Amino acid sequence: MNAPVSIDILKQHLIDPEICIRCNTCEETCPIDAITHDENNYVVKADTCNGCMACVPPCPTGAIDNWRTLLRADAYGVDEQLTWDVLPTQGAVPVATLATENAGASDIIEPGPQTDTVRGSTVPPWSAAKPHVNLYTHKAPTTATVVGNYRLTDAATDSAIHHIVLDFGATPFPVLEGQSIGILPPGASADGRAHHARQYSIASPRDGERPGYNNVSLTVKRVVQDHDGNATAGVCSNYLCDLKKGDVVNVIGPFGGTFLMPNHPNSHLLMICTGTGSAPMRAMTEYRRRRRLKGATGKLMLFFGARTKEELPYFGPLTNLPKDFIDTNLAFSRTPKQPKRYVQDAMRERAPDVAQLLKDDNTHIYVCGLKGMEDGVLQALKEIAEGQGLDWDALWQRLRKEGRLHLETY
Ligand code: NAP
């Protein structure tokens, strides 16, 4: 009898091309250069990845958290992954084929469970409309014409946030609130490679910035400093903020298949954002505002944080929305002579009303903005839930599974 053969099974790390927004975060994060990309996809090299998981939490969409269990010899190669439009399905791996001495013929290795490192949902709400994704790629981008570019923040502030409207003319570009698009800035980086696409959430509803028009809006902050506070000019944000009416930009996308709003009219939206993370909240709120006229009854509750009132994008239009339509709570962190206040502080102040929403199966939660807010917001949700006698861990798992907790932070 042959000696037992070792079972060389691989839990292969893959990136879902349908969900990935090509933001380059994973490639930047990977400590051992196991992630690469071309004009089409971001992919993981099976022979380099050591499963350290460093790339998983920073991924804004959860596209990174996909795994297939298969024989190492059958691992998907980079070239093959680069051609994918969808992930392959998980096949069962029959242990019998591995010729182990003791394996019974019916032994099957089931695909491993998804890791718990992605803290939000990786599925959309059950009633979300079906999104179109990847209609335009690096290889075949489309173009849009700038029809508006307005500064949203007070000219006296350091923070220049722009509202930019792009029109696709006769080119089909169907989008849903919560999706994003990629902008291809002209030029190349220091290594001579073309700049990779920068991704921006769409700030307008599915039927257009102006209803019935084939256009989208973006909320873009001019980047003038890096994360350490050193002066730098963000490639794409400066390009976008400097655009003039009539300029033409190269666009890819749309991207994103999970951070989508529910379509059933009695669904509630609990929206928590900071700074330009308000873009998808604006899209959802405006869609609901238009739909309200047609009978949507669900509640909208918004927590929105910015440094000051003058730096809060859409301050005027937001504060003009009727109180019976949206329950808006603002938190400013740098108002002179005032204590620092973050969105999670505002949430705690409204604990009974937030808890009321948490108890309702029709509530969908959206968090968008700075990476740093994610821990604080989840902690606040936990405290609020537990303060009302809810089992947060069980509720959290249910929210994730049911596509009701969406986190998009950078
Ligand atoms: P920002 O002005 O730097 O910060 C906004 C507010 O968040 C400030 O009040 C800030 O307070 C506060 N904050 C900082 N740390 C926090 C924490 N741990 N918990 C809660 N609040 C905290 O924000 P921004 O420059 O606009 O950045 C927004 C983020 O959204 C960016 O990371 C961007 O990539 C992301 N985003 C943008 C889009 C888009 O379409 N443009 C879409 C999705 C996400 P301090 O006074 O302490 O700084």
CSV table of C-alpha atoms and ligand atoms in Angstrom, one decimal:
chain,number,residue,atom,x,y,z
A,1,MET,CA,0.0,0.0,0.0
A,2,ASN,CA,1.2,3.5,-0.8
A,3,ALA,CA,2.3,5.7,2.0
A,4,PRO,CA,-0.2,8.5,2.8
A,5,VAL,CA,0.2,11.5,0.6
A,6,SER,CA,0.2,14.9,2.5
A,7,ILE,CA,-2.9,16.9,1.9
A,8,ASP,CA,-1.8,20.0,0.1
A,9,ILE,CA,-4.8,22.1,0.4
A,10,LEU,CA,-4.8,25.9,-0.1
A,11,LYS,CA,-7.3,28.4,1.2
A,12,GLN,CA,-6.7,30.8,-1.7
A,13,HIS,CA,-7.2,34.5,-1.1
A,14,LEU,CA,-9.1,36.2,-3.9
A,15,ILE,CA,-10.6,39.6,-4.6
A,16,ASP,CA,-14.2,39.9,-5.8
A,17,PRO,CA,-14.0,41.9,-9.1
A,18,GLU,CA,-17.7,42.7,-8.9
A,19,ILE,CA,-17.4,44.4,-5.5
A,20,CYS,CA,-13.8,45.8,-5.7
A,21,ILE,CA,-13.7,49.5,-6.3
A,22,ARG,CA,-10.0,49.5,-7.4
A,23,CYS,CA,-8.9,52.0,-4.8
A,24,ASN,CA,-5.5,50.5,-4.4
A,25,THR,CA,-5.8,50.2,-0.6
A,26,CYS,CA,-5.0,46.5,-0.5
A,27,GLU,CA,-1.9,46.8,-2.7
A,28,GLU,CA,-0.6,49.7,-0.6
A,29,THR,CA,-1.3,47.8,2.6
A,30,CYS,CA,0.2,44.4,1.7
A,31,PRO,CA,3.5,44.1,3.5
A,32,ILE,CA,4.9,41.4,1.2
A,33,ASP,CA,3.8,42.6,-2.3
A,34,ALA,CA,1.3,39.8,-2.8
A,35,ILE,CA,-1.2,42.0,-4.5
A,36,THR,CA,-0.9,43.3,-8.0
A,37,HIS,CA,-3.3,44.8,-10.6
A,38,ASP,CA,-3.7,45.6,-14.3
A,39,GLU,CA,-6.2,47.8,-16.1
A,40,ASN,CA,-8.9,45.2,-15.3
A,41,ASN,CA,-8.5,43.7,-11.8
A,42,TYR,CA,-6.7,43.7,-8.5
A,43,VAL,CA,-5.6,40.1,-7.7
A,44,VAL,CA,-3.6,38.1,-5.0
A,45,LYS,CA,-0.6,36.0,-5.9
A,46,ALA,CA,-1.2,32.6,-4.4
A,47,ASP,CA,2.4,31.7,-4.1
A,48,THR,CA,3.3,35.0,-2.2
A,49,CYS,CA,0.3,35.6,0.0
A,50,ASN,CA,0.9,34.3,3.5
A,51,GLY,CA,-2.6,35.0,4.8
A,52,CYS,CA,-1.5,37.6,7.2
A,53,MET,CA,-4.8,39.5,6.8
A,54,ALA,CA,-3.2,42.9,6.9
A,55,CYS,CA,-5.1,44.0,3.8
A,56,VAL,CA,-8.5,42.8,5.0
A,57,PRO,CA,-9.6,45.4,7.6
A,58,PRO,CA,-8.6,48.4,5.5
A,59,CYS,CA,-10.6,47.3,2.4
A,60,PRO,CA,-13.5,49.7,2.2
A,61,THR,CA,-15.9,47.2,0.6
A,62,GLY,CA,-15.1,43.7,1.8
A,63,ALA,CA,-14.2,42.7,-1.8
A,64,ILE,CA,-10.8,41.5,-0.4
A,65,ASP,CA,-12.4,39.0,2.0
A,66,ASN,CA,-12.9,36.1,-0.4
A,67,TRP,CA,-11.5,32.6,-0.1
A,68,ARG,CA,-11.7,29.4,-2.0
A,69,THR,CA,-10.5,26.1,-0.7
A,70,LEU,CA,-8.8,24.0,-3.3
A,71,LEU,CA,-5.8,21.8,-4.1
A,72,ARG,CA,-2.7,23.8,-4.1
A,73,ALA,CA,-1.9,22.4,-7.6
A,74,ASP,CA,-5.2,23.9,-8.8
A,75,ALA,CA,-4.6,27.4,-7.4
A,76,TYR,CA,-5.8,30.2,-9.7
A,77,GLY,CA,-2.9,32.0,-11.3
A,78,VAL,CA,-2.5,35.8,-11.6
A,79,ASP,CA,-3.1,35.8,-15.3
A,80,GLU,CA,-6.3,34.0,-15.0
A,81,GLN,CA,-7.6,36.2,-12.1
A,82,LEU,CA,-6.8,39.3,-14.1
A,83,THR,CA,-9.4,38.2,-16.7
A,84,TRP,CA,-12.2,37.6,-14.3
A,85,ASP,CA,-15.5,39.5,-14.2
A,86,VAL,CA,-16.9,37.4,-11.4
A,87,LEU,CA,-15.4,35.1,-8.8
A,88,PRO,CA,-15.5,31.3,-9.5
A,89,THR,CA,-17.9,29.4,-7.3
A,90,GLN,CA,-16.5,27.2,-4.5
A,91,GLY,CA,-16.4,23.6,-5.5
A,92,ALA,CA,-16.2,20.9,-2.8
A,93,VAL,CA,-12.8,19.4,-2.3
A,94,PRO,CA,-13.1,15.6,-2.0
A,95,VAL,CA,-10.5,14.3,0.4
A,96,ALA,CA,-10.7,10.9,-1.3
A,97,THR,CA,-9.0,12.3,-4.4
A,98,LEU,CA,-6.0,13.1,-2.2
A,99,ALA,CA,-5.3,9.4,-1.6
A,100,THR,CA,-4.9,9.6,2.2
A,101,GLU,CA,-5.0,6.2,3.8
A,102,ASN,CA,-7.8,7.0,6.2
A,103,ALA,CA,-10.1,9.3,4.3
A,104,GLY,CA,-13.5,7.9,3.7
A,105,ALA,CA,-14.8,8.3,0.1
A,106,SER,CA,-17.5,10.6,1.3
A,107,ASP,CA,-15.3,13.0,3.2
A,108,ILE,CA,-15.6,16.5,1.8
A,109,ILE,CA,-13.7,19.5,3.0
A,110,GLU,CA,-16.2,22.3,3.1
A,111,PRO,CA,-15.2,25.9,2.2
A,112,GLY,CA,-14.0,27.7,5.3
A,113,PRO,CA,-16.3,30.3,6.8
A,114,GLN,CA,-15.8,33.9,5.9
A,115,THR,CA,-13.4,35.6,8.3
A,116,ASP,CA,-14.8,37.9,10.9
A,117,THR,CA,-12.3,40.6,10.2
A,118,VAL,CA,-14.7,42.5,7.9
A,119,ARG,CA,-17.0,44.2,10.3
A,120,GLY,CA,-19.7,45.3,8.0
A,121,SER,CA,-22.0,43.5,5.6
A,122,THR,CA,-20.6,42.0,2.4
A,123,VAL,CA,-24.1,41.6,1.0
A,124,PRO,CA,-26.6,44.3,0.0
A,125,PRO,CA,-29.9,44.9,1.7
A,126,TRP,CA,-32.5,42.4,0.5
A,127,SER,CA,-34.6,45.0,-1.3
A,128,ALA,CA,-31.7,46.9,-3.0
A,129,ALA,CA,-32.0,47.4,-6.7
A,130,LYS,CA,-29.5,45.3,-8.7
A,131,PRO,CA,-26.4,47.5,-9.4
A,132,HIS,CA,-24.5,47.6,-12.7
A,133,VAL,CA,-20.8,47.3,-12.1
A,134,ASN,CA,-17.6,47.5,-14.1
A,135,LEU,CA,-19.3,48.8,-17.3
A,136,TYR,CA,-16.2,50.8,-18.1
A,137,THR,CA,-12.7,49.6,-17.2
A,138,HIS,CA,-9.1,50.9,-17.4
A,139,LYS,CA,-8.9,49.2,-20.8
A,140,ALA,CA,-12.1,50.8,-22.0
A,141,PRO,CA,-12.9,53.9,-19.9
A,142,THR,CA,-15.7,56.3,-20.9
A,143,THR,CA,-15.7,60.1,-20.7
A,144,ALA,CA,-17.9,62.6,-19.0
A,145,THR,CA,-18.1,66.4,-19.3
A,146,VAL,CA,-17.9,68.7,-16.4
A,147,VAL,CA,-21.1,70.7,-16.1
A,148,GLY,CA,-20.5,72.2,-12.7
A,149,ASN,CA,-17.8,72.6,-10.1
A,150,TYR,CA,-18.6,74.6,-7.0
A,151,ARG,CA,-16.8,75.0,-3.7
A,152,LEU,CA,-19.0,73.9,-0.9
A,153,THR,CA,-17.0,75.1,2.1
A,154,ASP,CA,-16.4,78.6,3.3
A,155,ALA,CA,-13.6,80.3,1.4
A,156,ALA,CA,-12.1,81.4,4.7
A,157,THR,CA,-11.5,77.8,5.7
A,158,ASP,CA,-8.5,75.6,4.9
A,159,SER,CA,-10.7,72.8,3.7
A,160,ALA,CA,-11.7,73.2,0.0
A,161,ILE,CA,-14.5,70.7,-0.7
A,162,HIS,CA,-16.0,70.8,-4.1
A,163,HIS,CA,-19.3,69.6,-5.6
A,164,ILE,CA,-18.5,68.4,-9.1
A,165,VAL,CA,-21.2,67.4,-11.6
A,166,LEU,CA,-20.2,65.1,-14.5
A,167,ASP,CA,-22.5,64.5,-17.5
A,168,PHE,CA,-22.4,61.4,-19.5
A,169,GLY,CA,-24.4,62.7,-22.4
A,170,ALA,CA,-25.7,59.8,-24.5
A,171,THR,CA,-23.4,57.2,-22.9
A,172,PRO,CA,-25.2,54.8,-20.6
A,173,PHE,CA,-23.9,55.1,-17.0
A,174,PRO,CA,-26.5,53.6,-14.7
A,175,VAL,CA,-25.7,54.1,-11.0
A,176,LEU,CA,-27.2,53.6,-7.6
A,177,GLU,CA,-26.8,55.6,-4.4
A,178,GLY,CA,-23.8,54.2,-2.5
A,179,GLN,CA,-21.9,53.2,-5.6
A,180,SER,CA,-18.7,54.9,-6.7
A,181,ILE,CA,-16.9,55.7,-9.9
A,182,GLY,CA,-13.2,55.8,-10.7
A,183,ILE,CA,-11.5,58.9,-12.2
A,184,LEU,CA,-8.4,58.4,-14.3
A,185,PRO,CA,-6.2,61.5,-13.7
A,186,PRO,CA,-4.0,62.4,-16.6
A,187,GLY,CA,-0.2,61.8,-16.4
A,188,ALA,CA,2.0,59.3,-14.7
A,189,SER,CA,3.5,58.7,-11.3
A,190,ALA,CA,7.3,58.9,-10.6
A,191,ASP,CA,7.8,55.3,-11.7
A,192,GLY,CA,6.4,56.1,-15.1
A,193,ARG,CA,3.3,54.0,-14.7
A,194,ALA,CA,0.0,55.8,-15.5
A,195,HIS,CA,-1.7,57.0,-12.4
A,196,HIS,CA,-4.1,54.5,-11.0
A,197,ALA,CA,-7.8,55.4,-10.8
A,198,ARG,CA,-9.0,57.3,-7.7
A,199,GLN,CA,-12.4,56.3,-6.5
A,200,TYR,CA,-15.2,58.7,-5.4
A,201,SER,CA,-18.6,58.0,-4.0
A,202,ILE,CA,-21.5,59.3,-6.0
A,203,ALA,CA,-23.3,62.1,-4.2
A,204,SER,CA,-26.4,62.2,-6.4
A,205,PRO,CA,-29.4,59.8,-6.7
A,206,ARG,CA,-29.9,57.2,-9.4
A,207,ASP,CA,-32.0,59.5,-11.5
A,208,GLY,CA,-29.3,62.1,-11.8
A,209,GLU,CA,-28.0,65.2,-10.0
A,210,ARG,CA,-30.8,66.8,-11.9
A,211,PRO,CA,-33.8,64.5,-12.1
A,212,GLY,CA,-34.0,62.9,-15.5
A,213,TYR,CA,-30.4,63.8,-16.5
A,214,ASN,CA,-27.6,61.4,-17.2
A,215,ASN,CA,-25.3,63.0,-14.7
A,216,VAL,CA,-23.6,62.3,-11.4
A,217,SER,CA,-22.1,64.5,-8.7
A,218,LEU,CA,-19.0,63.9,-6.6
A,219,THR,CA,-17.9,65.4,-3.3
A,220,VAL,CA,-14.1,66.0,-3.5
A,221,LYS,CA,-11.8,67.6,-0.9
A,222,ARG,CA,-8.6,69.1,-2.3
A,223,VAL,CA,-5.8,67.2,-0.7
A,224,VAL,CA,-2.9,69.5,0.3
A,225,GLN,CA,-1.4,67.4,3.1
A,226,ASP,CA,-0.4,63.8,3.5
A,227,HIS,CA,-1.5,61.7,6.6
A,228,ASP,CA,1.5,63.0,8.5
A,229,GLY,CA,0.6,66.7,7.9
A,230,ASN,CA,3.4,67.3,5.3
A,231,ALA,CA,2.5,69.5,2.4
A,232,THR,CA,1.6,67.5,-0.7
A,233,ALA,CA,-0.7,68.0,-3.7
A,234,GLY,CA,-3.2,65.1,-4.1
A,235,VAL,CA,-3.0,64.0,-7.7
A,236,CYS,CA,-6.6,63.4,-8.5
A,237,SER,CA,-8.3,65.7,-6.0
A,238,ASN,CA,-6.4,68.7,-7.3
A,239,TYR,CA,-7.1,67.7,-10.9
A,240,LEU,CA,-10.8,67.5,-10.2
A,241,CYS,CA,-11.1,70.6,-8.1
A,242,ASP,CA,-9.3,72.6,-10.8
A,243,LEU,CA,-11.7,71.4,-13.6
A,244,LYS,CA,-13.7,73.9,-15.6
A,245,LYS,CA,-17.1,73.6,-17.2
A,246,GLY,CA,-16.7,71.8,-20.5
A,247,ASP,CA,-13.6,69.8,-19.5
A,248,VAL,CA,-13.7,66.1,-20.3
A,249,VAL,CA,-12.6,63.4,-17.8
A,250,ASN,CA,-11.9,59.7,-18.1
A,251,VAL,CA,-14.2,57.6,-16.0
A,252,ILE,CA,-14.4,53.9,-15.0
A,253,GLY,CA,-17.0,52.0,-13.1
A,254,PRO,CA,-19.5,52.1,-11.7
A,255,PHE,CA,-18.3,50.1,-8.6
A,256,GLY,CA,-19.8,48.6,-5.5
A,257,GLY,CA,-22.5,46.1,-5.0
A,258,THR,CA,-23.2,46.1,-1.3
A,259,PHE,CA,-23.2,49.6,0.1
A,260,LEU,CA,-26.6,50.1,-1.4
A,261,MET,CA,-29.9,51.5,0.0
A,262,PRO,CA,-32.9,49.3,0.7
A,263,ASN,CA,-35.8,49.9,-1.7
A,264,HIS,CA,-38.7,49.0,0.5
A,265,PRO,CA,-40.5,52.2,1.4
A,266,ASN,CA,-40.8,51.5,5.1
A,267,SER,CA,-37.1,50.9,5.6
A,268,HIS,CA,-35.2,53.2,7.9
A,269,LEU,CA,-31.7,54.7,7.2
A,270,LEU,CA,-29.3,55.4,10.1
A,271,MET,CA,-26.5,57.3,8.4
A,272,ILE,CA,-23.2,58.2,10.2
A,273,CYS,CA,-20.5,60.2,8.3
A,274,THR,CA,-17.6,62.5,8.6
A,275,GLY,CA,-16.4,65.1,6.0
A,276,THR,CA,-16.6,64.0,2.4
A,277,GLY,CA,-17.9,60.6,3.6
A,278,SER,CA,-21.2,62.5,3.4
A,279,ALA,CA,-21.3,61.9,-0.4
A,280,PRO,CA,-23.4,58.6,-0.3
A,281,MET,CA,-25.6,60.0,2.4
A,282,ARG,CA,-26.4,62.9,0.3
A,283,ALA,CA,-27.3,60.5,-2.6
A,284,MET,CA,-29.5,58.4,-0.4
A,285,THR,CA,-31.2,61.3,1.3
A,286,GLU,CA,-32.0,63.0,-2.0
A,287,TYR,CA,-33.4,59.8,-3.4
A,288,ARG,CA,-35.6,59.4,-0.4
A,289,ARG,CA,-36.6,63.0,-0.6
A,290,ARG,CA,-37.7,62.6,-4.2
A,291,ARG,CA,-39.3,59.2,-3.4
A,292,ARG,CA,-41.1,60.6,-0.3
A,293,LEU,CA,-43.4,62.5,-2.6
A,294,LYS,CA,-44.3,59.0,-3.9
A,295,GLY,CA,-45.0,57.5,-0.5
A,296,ALA,CA,-41.8,56.3,1.2
A,297,THR,CA,-42.5,56.3,4.9
A,298,GLY,CA,-39.2,55.0,6.6
A,299,LYS,CA,-37.3,57.2,9.0
A,300,LEU,CA,-34.0,58.9,8.2
A,301,MET,CA,-31.6,59.7,11.0
A,302,LEU,CA,-28.2,61.3,10.2
A,303,PHE,CA,-25.1,61.9,12.3
A,304,PHE,CA,-22.6,64.1,10.5
A,305,GLY,CA,-19.3,65.3,11.8
A,306,ALA,CA,-17.0,68.0,10.5
A,307,ARG,CA,-14.3,70.2,12.0
A,308,THR,CA,-16.5,73.3,12.0
A,309,LYS,CA,-19.9,74.4,10.6
A,310,GLU,CA,-18.0,76.2,7.8
A,311,GLU,CA,-16.2,73.0,6.8
A,312,LEU,CA,-19.3,70.8,6.7
A,313,PRO,CA,-20.2,70.1,3.1
A,314,TYR,CA,-23.9,70.8,2.2
A,315,PHE,CA,-24.5,72.6,5.4
A,316,GLY,CA,-27.1,75.0,4.0
A,317,PRO,CA,-29.2,72.5,2.0
A,318,LEU,CA,-29.0,70.0,4.8
A,319,THR,CA,-30.3,72.3,7.5
A,320,ASN,CA,-33.1,73.3,5.3
A,321,LEU,CA,-34.5,69.8,5.0
A,322,PRO,CA,-37.8,69.4,7.0
A,323,LYS,CA,-37.4,67.9,10.5
A,324,ASP,CA,-40.2,65.4,9.9
A,325,PHE,CA,-38.2,64.1,6.9
A,326,ILE,CA,-34.8,63.7,8.4
A,327,ASP,CA,-33.5,63.8,11.9
A,328,THR,CA,-30.1,65.6,11.5
A,329,ASN,CA,-27.5,65.6,14.2
A,330,LEU,CA,-24.3,67.6,13.6
A,331,ALA,CA,-21.0,67.2,15.5
A,332,PHE,CA,-18.2,69.8,15.2
A,333,SER,CA,-14.7,69.0,16.5
A,334,ARG,CA,-12.9,72.3,16.1
A,335,THR,CA,-15.4,75.0,16.9
A,336,PRO,CA,-13.4,77.7,18.8
A,337,LYS,CA,-14.0,77.6,22.5
A,338,GLN,CA,-16.1,74.5,22.3
A,339,PRO,CA,-15.2,71.0,23.4
A,340,LYS,CA,-14.3,68.5,20.6
A,341,ARG,CA,-17.5,66.7,19.6
A,342,TYR,CA,-17.5,63.6,17.3
A,343,VAL,CA,-20.4,61.8,15.7
A,344,GLN,CA,-20.3,59.1,18.3
A,345,ASP,CA,-20.8,61.7,21.1
A,346,ALA,CA,-23.9,62.9,19.2
A,347,MET,CA,-25.1,59.3,18.9
A,348,ARG,CA,-24.8,58.7,22.6
A,349,GLU,CA,-26.8,61.9,23.3
A,350,ARG,CA,-29.6,60.4,21.1
A,351,ALA,CA,-29.3,56.9,22.6
A,352,PRO,CA,-33.0,56.2,23.1
A,353,ASP,CA,-33.9,57.1,19.5
A,354,VAL,CA,-30.9,55.2,18.0
A,355,ALA,CA,-31.9,52.2,20.1
A,356,GLN,CA,-35.4,52.4,18.8
A,357,LEU,CA,-34.0,52.1,15.3
A,358,LEU,CA,-31.7,49.3,16.3
A,359,LYS,CA,-34.7,47.3,17.5
A,360,ASP,CA,-36.4,47.6,14.1
A,361,ASP,CA,-35.6,44.9,11.5
A,362,ASN,CA,-36.2,47.5,8.8
A,363,THR,CA,-33.2,49.7,9.9
A,364,HIS,CA,-30.1,49.8,7.7
A,365,ILE,CA,-27.0,51.4,9.0
A,366,TYR,CA,-24.4,53.3,6.8
A,367,VAL,CA,-21.0,54.5,8.1
A,368,CYS,CA,-18.8,56.5,5.7
A,369,GLY,CA,-15.8,58.7,6.2
A,370,LEU,CA,-12.5,58.5,8.2
A,371,LYS,CA,-11.2,55.1,9.1
A,372,GLY,CA,-10.7,56.3,12.6
A,373,MET,CA,-14.4,56.8,13.2
A,374,GLU,CA,-15.2,53.1,12.6
A,375,ASP,CA,-14.1,51.8,16.1
A,376,GLY,CA,-15.8,54.8,17.8
A,377,VAL,CA,-19.1,54.4,16.0
A,378,LEU,CA,-19.2,50.6,16.5
A,379,GLN,CA,-18.4,51.1,20.2
A,380,ALA,CA,-21.2,53.7,20.5
A,381,LEU,CA,-23.7,51.4,18.8
A,382,LYS,CA,-22.7,48.6,21.2
A,383,GLU,CA,-23.1,50.8,24.3
A,384,ILE,CA,-26.5,52.1,23.0
A,385,ALA,CA,-27.7,48.6,22.2
A,386,GLU,CA,-26.6,47.2,25.5
A,387,GLY,CA,-28.0,50.1,27.4
A,388,GLN,CA,-31.4,49.1,26.1
A,389,GLY,CA,-30.9,45.4,27.0
A,390,LEU,CA,-30.1,44.3,23.4
A,391,ASP,CA,-27.5,41.6,22.8
A,392,TRP,CA,-25.1,43.7,20.6
A,393,ASP,CA,-22.9,40.7,19.5
A,394,ALA,CA,-25.9,38.8,18.2
A,395,LEU,CA,-27.5,41.9,16.7
A,396,TRP,CA,-24.2,42.9,15.0
A,397,GLN,CA,-23.9,39.4,13.4
A,398,ARG,CA,-27.5,39.7,12.2
A,399,LEU,CA,-27.0,43.2,10.8
A,400,ARG,CA,-23.9,42.0,8.9
A,401,LYS,CA,-25.6,38.9,7.6
A,402,GLU,CA,-28.8,40.7,6.5
A,403,GLY,CA,-27.0,43.5,4.6
A,404,ARG,CA,-27.9,46.1,7.2
A,405,LEU,CA,-24.6,47.3,8.4
A,406,HIS,CA,-22.4,49.0,5.8
A,407,LEU,CA,-19.0,50.5,6.5
A,408,GLU,CA,-17.0,52.5,4.0
A,409,THR,CA,-14.1,54.2,5.6
A,410,TYR,CA,-10.7,55.2,4.4
B,1,NAP,P1,-11.9,65.6,8.2
B,1,NAP,O1,-12.4,66.9,7.8
B,1,NAP,O2,-10.5,65.3,8.4
B,1,NAP,O3,-12.7,65.0,9.5
B,1,NAP,C1,-14.1,65.1,9.6
B,1,NAP,C2,-14.4,65.1,11.0
B,1,NAP,O4,-14.2,63.7,11.5
B,1,NAP,C3,-13.6,66.0,11.9
B,1,NAP,O5,-14.5,66.6,12.7
B,1,NAP,C4,-12.6,65.1,12.6
B,1,NAP,O6,-12.2,65.6,13.8
B,1,NAP,C5,-13.5,63.9,12.8
B,1,NAP,N1,-12.8,62.8,13.3
B,1,NAP,C6,-11.5,62.5,13.3
B,1,NAP,N2,-11.2,61.3,13.9
B,1,NAP,C7,-12.4,60.8,14.2
B,1,NAP,C8,-12.7,59.7,15.0
B,1,NAP,N3,-11.9,58.8,15.4
B,1,NAP,N4,-14.1,59.4,15.2
B,1,NAP,C9,-15.0,60.3,14.8
B,1,NAP,N5,-14.7,61.5,14.1
B,1,NAP,C10,-13.4,61.7,13.9
B,1,NAP,O7,-12.5,64.6,7.1
B,1,NAP,P2,-12.3,64.5,5.5
B,1,NAP,O8,-10.9,65.1,5.2
B,1,NAP,O9,-13.4,65.1,4.8
B,1,NAP,O10,-12.2,63.0,5.3
B,1,NAP,C11,-13.3,62.2,5.1
B,1,NAP,C12,-13.0,60.8,4.8
B,1,NAP,O11,-14.0,60.2,4.0
B,1,NAP,C13,-11.7,60.6,4.0
B,1,NAP,O12,-10.9,59.7,4.6
B,1,NAP,C14,-12.2,60.2,2.7
B,1,NAP,O13,-11.3,59.3,2.0
B,1,NAP,C15,-13.4,59.4,3.0
B,1,NAP,N6,-14.4,59.2,2.0
B,1,NAP,C16,-14.6,60.1,1.0
B,1,NAP,C17,-15.5,59.9,0.0
B,1,NAP,C18,-15.7,60.8,-1.2
B,1,NAP,O14,-16.4,60.4,-2.1
B,1,NAP,N7,-15.0,61.9,-1.3
B,1,NAP,C19,-16.3,58.8,0.1
B,1,NAP,C20,-16.1,57.9,1.1
B,1,NAP,C21,-15.2,58.1,2.1
B,1,NAP,P3,-10.8,66.2,14.1
B,1,NAP,O15,-11.0,67.6,14.4
B,1,NAP,O16,-10.3,65.4,15.3
B,1,NAP,O17,-9.9,66.0,12.9
